[in-house]
PDB file of C-alpha atoms in Angstrom:
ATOM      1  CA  UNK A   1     -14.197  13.086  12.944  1.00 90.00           C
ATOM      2  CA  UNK A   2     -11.383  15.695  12.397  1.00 93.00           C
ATOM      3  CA  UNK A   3      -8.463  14.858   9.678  1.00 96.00           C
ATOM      4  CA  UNK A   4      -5.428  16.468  10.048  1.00 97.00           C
ATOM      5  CA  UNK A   5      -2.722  17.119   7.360  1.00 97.00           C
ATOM      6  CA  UNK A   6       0.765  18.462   7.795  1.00 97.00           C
ATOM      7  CA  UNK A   7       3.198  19.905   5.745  1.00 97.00           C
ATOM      8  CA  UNK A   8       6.252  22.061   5.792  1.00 98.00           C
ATOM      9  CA  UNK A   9       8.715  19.632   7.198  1.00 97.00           C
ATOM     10  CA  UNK A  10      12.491  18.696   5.332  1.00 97.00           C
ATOM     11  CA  UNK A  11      15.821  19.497   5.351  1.00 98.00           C
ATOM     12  CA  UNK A  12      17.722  22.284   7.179  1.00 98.00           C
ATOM     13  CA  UNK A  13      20.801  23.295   8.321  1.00 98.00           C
ATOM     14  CA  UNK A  14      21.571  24.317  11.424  1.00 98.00           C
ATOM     15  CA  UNK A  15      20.752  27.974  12.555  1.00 98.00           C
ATOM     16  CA  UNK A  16      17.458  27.722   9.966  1.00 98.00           C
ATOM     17  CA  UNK A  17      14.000  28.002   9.785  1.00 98.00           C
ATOM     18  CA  UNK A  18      11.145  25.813   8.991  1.00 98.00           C
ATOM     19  CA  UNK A  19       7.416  26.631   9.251  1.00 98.00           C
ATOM     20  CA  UNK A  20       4.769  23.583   9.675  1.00 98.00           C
ATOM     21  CA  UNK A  21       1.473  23.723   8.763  1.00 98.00           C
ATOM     22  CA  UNK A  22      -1.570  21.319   9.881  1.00 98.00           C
ATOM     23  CA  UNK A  23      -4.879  21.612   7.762  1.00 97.00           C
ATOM     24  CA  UNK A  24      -7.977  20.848   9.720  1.00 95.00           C
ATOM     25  CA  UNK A  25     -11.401  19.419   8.277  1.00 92.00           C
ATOM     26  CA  UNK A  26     -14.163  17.686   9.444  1.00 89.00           C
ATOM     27  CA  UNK A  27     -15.446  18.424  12.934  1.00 83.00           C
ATOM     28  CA  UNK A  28     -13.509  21.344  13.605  1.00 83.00           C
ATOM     29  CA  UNK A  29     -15.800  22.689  15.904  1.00 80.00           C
ATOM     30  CA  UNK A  30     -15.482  20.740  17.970  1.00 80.00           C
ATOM     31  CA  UNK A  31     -12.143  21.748  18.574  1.00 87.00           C
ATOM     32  CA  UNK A  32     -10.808  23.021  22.161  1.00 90.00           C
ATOM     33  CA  UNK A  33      -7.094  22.755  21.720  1.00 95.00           C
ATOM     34  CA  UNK A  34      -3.933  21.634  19.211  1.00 96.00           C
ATOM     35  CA  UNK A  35      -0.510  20.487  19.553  1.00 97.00           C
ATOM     36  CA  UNK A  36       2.514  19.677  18.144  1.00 98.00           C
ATOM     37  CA  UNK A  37       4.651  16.830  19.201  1.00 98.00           C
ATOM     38  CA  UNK A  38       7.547  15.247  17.842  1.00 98.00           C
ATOM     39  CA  UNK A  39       9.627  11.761  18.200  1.00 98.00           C
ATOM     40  CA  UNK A  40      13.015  11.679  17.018  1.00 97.00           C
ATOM     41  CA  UNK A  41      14.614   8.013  16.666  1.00 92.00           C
ATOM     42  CA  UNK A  42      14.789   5.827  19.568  1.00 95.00           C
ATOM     43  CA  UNK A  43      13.126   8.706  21.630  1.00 96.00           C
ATOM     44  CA  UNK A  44       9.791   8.896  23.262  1.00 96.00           C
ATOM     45  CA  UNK A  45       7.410  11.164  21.348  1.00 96.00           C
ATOM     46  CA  UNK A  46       6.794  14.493  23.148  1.00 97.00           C
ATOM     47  CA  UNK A  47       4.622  17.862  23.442  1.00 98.00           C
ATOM     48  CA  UNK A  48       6.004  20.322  21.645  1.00 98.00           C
ATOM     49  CA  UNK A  49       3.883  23.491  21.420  1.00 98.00           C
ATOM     50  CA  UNK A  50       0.456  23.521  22.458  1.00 97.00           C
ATOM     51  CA  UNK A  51      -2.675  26.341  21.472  1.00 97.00           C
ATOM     52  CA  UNK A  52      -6.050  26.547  23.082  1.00 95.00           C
ATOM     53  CA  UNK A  53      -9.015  27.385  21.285  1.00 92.00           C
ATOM     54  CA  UNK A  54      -8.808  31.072  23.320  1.00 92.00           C
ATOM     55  CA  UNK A  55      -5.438  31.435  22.442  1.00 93.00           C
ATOM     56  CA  UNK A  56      -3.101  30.290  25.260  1.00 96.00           C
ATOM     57  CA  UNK A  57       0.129  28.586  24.846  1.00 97.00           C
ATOM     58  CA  UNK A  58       2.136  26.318  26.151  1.00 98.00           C
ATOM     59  CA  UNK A  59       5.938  25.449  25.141  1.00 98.00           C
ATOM     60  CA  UNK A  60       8.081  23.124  25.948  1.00 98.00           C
ATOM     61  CA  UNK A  61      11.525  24.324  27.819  1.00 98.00           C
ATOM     62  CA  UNK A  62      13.977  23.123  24.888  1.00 97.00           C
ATOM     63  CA  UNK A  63      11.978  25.422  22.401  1.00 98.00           C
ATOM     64  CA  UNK A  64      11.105  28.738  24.132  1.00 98.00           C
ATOM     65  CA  UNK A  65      12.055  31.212  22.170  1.00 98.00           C
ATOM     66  CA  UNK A  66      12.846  29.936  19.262  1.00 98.00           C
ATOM     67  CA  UNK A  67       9.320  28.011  18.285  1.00 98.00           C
ATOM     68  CA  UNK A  68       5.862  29.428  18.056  1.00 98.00           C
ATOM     69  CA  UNK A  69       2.361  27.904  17.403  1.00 98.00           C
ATOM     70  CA  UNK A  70       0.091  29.687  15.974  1.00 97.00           C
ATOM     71  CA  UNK A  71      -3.483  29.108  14.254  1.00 94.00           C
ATOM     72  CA  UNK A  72      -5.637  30.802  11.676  1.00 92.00           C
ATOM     73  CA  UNK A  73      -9.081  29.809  11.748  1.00 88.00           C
ATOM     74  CA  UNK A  74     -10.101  31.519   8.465  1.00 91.00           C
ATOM     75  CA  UNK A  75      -8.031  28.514   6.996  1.00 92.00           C
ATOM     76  CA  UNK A  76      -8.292  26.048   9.772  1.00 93.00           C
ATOM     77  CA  UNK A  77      -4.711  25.543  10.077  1.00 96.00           C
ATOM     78  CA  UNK A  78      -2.528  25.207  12.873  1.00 97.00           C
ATOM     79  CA  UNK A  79       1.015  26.266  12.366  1.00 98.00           C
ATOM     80  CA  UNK A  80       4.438  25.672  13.720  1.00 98.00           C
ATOM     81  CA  UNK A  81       7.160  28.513  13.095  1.00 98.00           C
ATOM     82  CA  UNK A  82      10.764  26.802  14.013  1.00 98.00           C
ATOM     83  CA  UNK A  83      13.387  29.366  13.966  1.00 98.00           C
ATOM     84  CA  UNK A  84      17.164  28.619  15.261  1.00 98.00           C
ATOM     85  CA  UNK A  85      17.060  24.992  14.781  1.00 98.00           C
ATOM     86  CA  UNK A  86      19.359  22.706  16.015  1.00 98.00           C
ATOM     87  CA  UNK A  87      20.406  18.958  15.150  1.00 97.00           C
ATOM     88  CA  UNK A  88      18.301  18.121  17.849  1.00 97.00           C
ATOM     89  CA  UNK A  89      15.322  19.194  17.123  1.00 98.00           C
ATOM     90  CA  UNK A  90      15.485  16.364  13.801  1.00 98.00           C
ATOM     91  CA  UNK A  91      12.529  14.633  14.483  1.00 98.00           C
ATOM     92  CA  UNK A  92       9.096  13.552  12.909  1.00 98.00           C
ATOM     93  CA  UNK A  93       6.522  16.042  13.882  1.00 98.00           C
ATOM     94  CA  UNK A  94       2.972  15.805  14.379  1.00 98.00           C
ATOM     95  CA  UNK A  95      -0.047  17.822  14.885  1.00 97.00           C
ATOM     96  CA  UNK A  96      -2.953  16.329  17.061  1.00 97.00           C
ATOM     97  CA  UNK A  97      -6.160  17.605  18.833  1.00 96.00           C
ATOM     98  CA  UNK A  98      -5.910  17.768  22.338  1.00 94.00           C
ATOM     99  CA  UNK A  99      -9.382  16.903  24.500  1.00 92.00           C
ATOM    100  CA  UNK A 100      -8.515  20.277  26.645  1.00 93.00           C
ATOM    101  CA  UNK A 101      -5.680  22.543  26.553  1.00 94.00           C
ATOM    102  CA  UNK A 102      -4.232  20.949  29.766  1.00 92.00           C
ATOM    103  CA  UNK A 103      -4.535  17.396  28.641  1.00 93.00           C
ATOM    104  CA  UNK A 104      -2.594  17.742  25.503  1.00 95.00           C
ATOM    105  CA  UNK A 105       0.624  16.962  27.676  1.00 92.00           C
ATOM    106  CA  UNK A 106      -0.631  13.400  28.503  1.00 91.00           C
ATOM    107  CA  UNK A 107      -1.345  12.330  24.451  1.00 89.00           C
ATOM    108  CA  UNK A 108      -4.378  11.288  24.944  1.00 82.00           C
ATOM    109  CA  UNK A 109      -5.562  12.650  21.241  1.00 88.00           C
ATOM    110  CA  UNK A 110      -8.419  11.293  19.532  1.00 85.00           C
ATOM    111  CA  UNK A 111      -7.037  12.858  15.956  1.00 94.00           C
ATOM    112  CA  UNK A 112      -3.242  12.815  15.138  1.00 96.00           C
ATOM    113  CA  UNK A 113      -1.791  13.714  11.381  1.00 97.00           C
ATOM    114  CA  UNK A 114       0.064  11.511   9.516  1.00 97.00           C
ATOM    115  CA  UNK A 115       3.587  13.329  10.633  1.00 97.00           C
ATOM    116  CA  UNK A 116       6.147  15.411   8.818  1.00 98.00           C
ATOM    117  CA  UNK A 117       9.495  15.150   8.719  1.00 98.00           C
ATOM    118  CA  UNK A 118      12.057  17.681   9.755  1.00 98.00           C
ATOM    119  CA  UNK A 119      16.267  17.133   9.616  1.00 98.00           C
ATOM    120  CA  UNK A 120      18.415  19.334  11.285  1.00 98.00           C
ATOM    121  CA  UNK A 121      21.880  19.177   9.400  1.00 97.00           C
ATOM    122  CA  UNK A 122      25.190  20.218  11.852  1.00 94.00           C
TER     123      UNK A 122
END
């Protein structure tokens, strides 16, 4: 079992930053990969960022270059660095463990935190 805990999210206006955080406990070990998705209203919940155990990274087109996952596993804690945002990127984010690195694109997560919320104001 892995619980996941994130934090970091509210309200920003346009042009700002916002840096999520996801605290891992429990099996971490067990770990091979994390991601962050998000699902603003009425929308379909998608991949955001994604961070293999090794380090690689995947992002998805509408946030290259302006997002970056990161991880530091001294504190177990996976973390989201938003910088430029725009109104639509207002969504509720969440942090999950991904089976593999390359499955973390289909959702099929075993652990998912409880979301955070982040508002992008115009």
């Amino acid at each position: 079992q892995v619980q996941l805990v994130e934090s970091g999210g509210g309200l920003v206006q346009a042009g700002g930053s916002l840096r999520l955080s996801c605290a891992a406990s429990g099996s971490i070990f067990s770990i091979n990969a994390m991601g962050w998705y998000r699902q603003a209203p009425g929308k379909e919940r998608e991949l955001v960022a994604a961070i293999s155990s090794d380090g690689n990274t995947y992002y998805a087109d509408s946030v290259k270059g302006r997002f970056t996952i990161s991880n530091d596993k001294t504190k177990n804690t996976l973390y989201l660095q938003m910088n430029s945002l725009k109104p639509e990127d207002t969504a509720m984010f969440y942090c999950a463990v991904c089976r593999t690195f390359n499955l973390c694109r289909f959702q099929h997560n075993d652990y998912w935190g409880q979301g955070t919320q982040v508002t992008v104001s115009s």
